Tab-separated table of C-alpha atoms in Angstrom:
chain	number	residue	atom	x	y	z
A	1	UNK	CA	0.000	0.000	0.000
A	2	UNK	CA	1.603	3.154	-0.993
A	3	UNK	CA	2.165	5.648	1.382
A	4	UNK	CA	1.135	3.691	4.359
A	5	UNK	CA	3.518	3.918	7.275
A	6	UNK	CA	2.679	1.346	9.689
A	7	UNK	CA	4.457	-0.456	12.854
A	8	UNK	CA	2.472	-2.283	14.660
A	9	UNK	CA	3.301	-5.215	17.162
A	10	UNK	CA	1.398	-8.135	19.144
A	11	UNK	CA	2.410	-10.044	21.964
A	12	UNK	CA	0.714	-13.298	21.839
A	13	UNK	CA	-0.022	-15.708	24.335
A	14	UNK	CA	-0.927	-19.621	23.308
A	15	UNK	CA	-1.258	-22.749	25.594
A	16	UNK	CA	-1.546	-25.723	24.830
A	17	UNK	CA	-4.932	-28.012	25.617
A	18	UNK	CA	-5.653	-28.772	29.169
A	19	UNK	CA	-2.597	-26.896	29.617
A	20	UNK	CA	-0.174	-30.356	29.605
A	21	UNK	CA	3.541	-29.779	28.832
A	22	UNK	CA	3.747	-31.733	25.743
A	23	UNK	CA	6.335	-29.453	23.981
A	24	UNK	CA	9.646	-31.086	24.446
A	25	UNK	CA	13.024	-29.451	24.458
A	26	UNK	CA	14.306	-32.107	22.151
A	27	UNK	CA	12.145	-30.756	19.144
A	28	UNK	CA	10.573	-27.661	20.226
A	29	UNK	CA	13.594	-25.299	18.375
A	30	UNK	CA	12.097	-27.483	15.184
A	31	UNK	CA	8.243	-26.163	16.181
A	32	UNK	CA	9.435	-22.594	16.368
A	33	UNK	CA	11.151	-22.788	13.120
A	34	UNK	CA	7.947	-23.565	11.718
A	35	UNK	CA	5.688	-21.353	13.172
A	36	UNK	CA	8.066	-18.383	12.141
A	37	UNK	CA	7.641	-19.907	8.589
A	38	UNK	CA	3.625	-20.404	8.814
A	39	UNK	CA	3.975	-16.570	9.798
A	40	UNK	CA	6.020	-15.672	7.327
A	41	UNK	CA	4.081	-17.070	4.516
A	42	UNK	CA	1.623	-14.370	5.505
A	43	UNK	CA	3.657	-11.642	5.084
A	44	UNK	CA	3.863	-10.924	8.619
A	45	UNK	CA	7.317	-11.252	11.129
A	46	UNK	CA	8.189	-13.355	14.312
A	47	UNK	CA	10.768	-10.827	16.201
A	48	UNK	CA	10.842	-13.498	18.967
A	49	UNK	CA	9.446	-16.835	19.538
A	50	UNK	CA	10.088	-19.007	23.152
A	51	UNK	CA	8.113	-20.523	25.653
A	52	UNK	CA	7.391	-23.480	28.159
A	53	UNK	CA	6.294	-27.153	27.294
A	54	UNK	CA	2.464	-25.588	28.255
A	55	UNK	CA	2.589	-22.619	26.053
A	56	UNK	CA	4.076	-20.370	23.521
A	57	UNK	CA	5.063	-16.524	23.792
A	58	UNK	CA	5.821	-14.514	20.488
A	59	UNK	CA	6.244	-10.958	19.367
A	60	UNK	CA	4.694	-10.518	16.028
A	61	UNK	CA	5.116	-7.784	13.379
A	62	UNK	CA	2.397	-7.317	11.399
A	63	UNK	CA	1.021	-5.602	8.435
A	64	UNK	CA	-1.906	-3.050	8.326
A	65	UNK	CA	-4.312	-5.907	6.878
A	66	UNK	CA	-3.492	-8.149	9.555
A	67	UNK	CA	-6.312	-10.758	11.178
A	68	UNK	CA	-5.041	-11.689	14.556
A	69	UNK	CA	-8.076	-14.264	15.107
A	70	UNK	CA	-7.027	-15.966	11.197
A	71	UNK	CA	-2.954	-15.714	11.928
A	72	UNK	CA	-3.193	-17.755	14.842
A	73	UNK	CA	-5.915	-20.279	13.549
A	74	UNK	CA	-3.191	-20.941	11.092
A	75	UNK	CA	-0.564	-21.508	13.583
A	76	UNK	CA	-2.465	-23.466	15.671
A	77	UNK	CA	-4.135	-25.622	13.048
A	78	UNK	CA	-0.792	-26.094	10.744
A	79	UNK	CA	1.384	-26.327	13.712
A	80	UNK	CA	-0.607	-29.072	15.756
A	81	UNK	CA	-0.761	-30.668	12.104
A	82	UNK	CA	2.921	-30.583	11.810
A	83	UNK	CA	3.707	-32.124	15.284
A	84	UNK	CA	0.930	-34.910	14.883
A	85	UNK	CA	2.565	-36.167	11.877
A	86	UNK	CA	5.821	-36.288	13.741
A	87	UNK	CA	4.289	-38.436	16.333
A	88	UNK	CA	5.806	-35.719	18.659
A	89	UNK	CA	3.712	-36.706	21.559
A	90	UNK	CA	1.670	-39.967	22.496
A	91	UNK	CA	-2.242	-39.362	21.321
A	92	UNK	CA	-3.547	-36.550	19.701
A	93	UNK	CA	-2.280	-32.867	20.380
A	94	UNK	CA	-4.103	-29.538	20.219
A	95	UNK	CA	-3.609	-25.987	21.427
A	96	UNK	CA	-6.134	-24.230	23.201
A	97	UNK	CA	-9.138	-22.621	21.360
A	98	UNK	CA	-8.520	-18.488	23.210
A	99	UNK	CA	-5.000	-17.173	23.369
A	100	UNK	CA	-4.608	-13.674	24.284
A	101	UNK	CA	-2.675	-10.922	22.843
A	102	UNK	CA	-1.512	-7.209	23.185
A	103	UNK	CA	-0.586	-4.624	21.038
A	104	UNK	CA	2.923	-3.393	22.486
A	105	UNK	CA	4.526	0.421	21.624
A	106	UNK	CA	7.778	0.420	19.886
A	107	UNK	CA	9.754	2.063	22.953
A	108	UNK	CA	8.161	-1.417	24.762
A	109	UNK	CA	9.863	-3.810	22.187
A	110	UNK	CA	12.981	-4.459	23.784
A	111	UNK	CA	11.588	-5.236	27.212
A	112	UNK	CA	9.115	-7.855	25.882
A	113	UNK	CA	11.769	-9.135	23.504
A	114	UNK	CA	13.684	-9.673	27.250
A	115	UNK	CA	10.600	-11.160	28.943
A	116	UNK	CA	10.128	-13.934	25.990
A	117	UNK	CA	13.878	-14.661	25.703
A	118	UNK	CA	13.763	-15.548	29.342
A	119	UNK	CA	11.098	-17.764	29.688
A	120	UNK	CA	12.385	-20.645	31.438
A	121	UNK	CA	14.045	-18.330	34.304
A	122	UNK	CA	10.719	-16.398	34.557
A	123	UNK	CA	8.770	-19.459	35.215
A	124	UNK	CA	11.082	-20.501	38.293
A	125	UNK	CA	9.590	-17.549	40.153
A	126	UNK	CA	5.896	-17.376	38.910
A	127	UNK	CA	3.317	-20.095	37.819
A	128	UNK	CA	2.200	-19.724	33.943
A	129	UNK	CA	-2.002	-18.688	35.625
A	130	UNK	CA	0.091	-16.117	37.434
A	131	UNK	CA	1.991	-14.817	34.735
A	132	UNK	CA	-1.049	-14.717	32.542
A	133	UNK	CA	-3.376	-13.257	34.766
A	134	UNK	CA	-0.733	-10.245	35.697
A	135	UNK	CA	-1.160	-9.350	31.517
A	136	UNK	CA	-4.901	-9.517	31.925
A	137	UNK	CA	-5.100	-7.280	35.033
A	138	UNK	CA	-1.647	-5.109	33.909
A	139	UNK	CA	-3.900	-4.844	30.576
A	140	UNK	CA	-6.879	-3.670	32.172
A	141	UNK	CA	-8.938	-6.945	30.529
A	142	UNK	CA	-11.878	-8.381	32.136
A	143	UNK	CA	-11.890	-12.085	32.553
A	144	UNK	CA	-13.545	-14.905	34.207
A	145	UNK	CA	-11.393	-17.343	35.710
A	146	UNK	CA	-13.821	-20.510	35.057
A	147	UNK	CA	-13.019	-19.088	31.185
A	148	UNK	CA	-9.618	-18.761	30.810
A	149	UNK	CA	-7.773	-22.248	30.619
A	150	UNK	CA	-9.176	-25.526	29.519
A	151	UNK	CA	-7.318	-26.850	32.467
A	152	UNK	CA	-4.917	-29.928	33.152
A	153	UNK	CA	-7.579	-33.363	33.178
């Protein structure tokens, strides 16, 4: 689009179903790789993918005709794909149906860039509900507990 000047950023949250940690260090690099290229096909940009074996952080540049909602139906649906045909995990495995996601201010990018990059050392101090909650509240976002994870069976 000529002479549109855009720069706009999400942080996105994803977990995956009932919140089991089914991504495994041993191929989860492999998983990111892929995502960033399921993104990239859409003409958007991973700056920074990481997370836990219950969920996945990433801070997404995006173009002005961006769909949040169809982006990450195509990472979740193509990724969980991709993994089931590796016979990754034991059974079937699926993400979550919600995720959540904020829109982050360029003079913010760094520090988020920080916060995903350290996942695993976050997560010795705080529980992954905490964490998530915090953005909620920090966010100003209603929620309903009962709502917000399709928790552990």
């Amino acid at each position: 689009m000529a002479n549109t000047y855009t720069q706009l950023y999400y942080y996105v949250v994803f977990v995956v179903k009932r919140r089991r940690n089914l991504i495994q260090p041993r191929w989860k690099t492999e998983l990111y790789k892929y995502i960033v290229g399921i993104v990239n096909n859409k003409n958007h940009k991973i700056v920074v993918i990481n997370g836990m074996p219950d969920h996945i952080h990433i801070l997404l540049r995006a173009k002005p005709d961006i769909n949040l909602s169809h982006i990450m139906r195509d990472i979740k649906a193509n990724s969980s794909r991709y993994i089931n045909q590796r016979k990754w995990v034991r059974g079937k495995f699926e993400w979550q149906v919600r995720f959540a996601a904020f829109t982050v201010g360029y003079s913010q990018i760094d520090m988020v860039m920080n916060y995903i990059e350290r996942q695993e050392e976050h997560h010795i101090k705080q529980s992954f509900r905490q964490e998530y909650i915090s953005f909620l509240e920090d966010n100003s976002i209603a929620y309903d507990t009962q709502y917000i994870f399709d928790e552990v069976e």
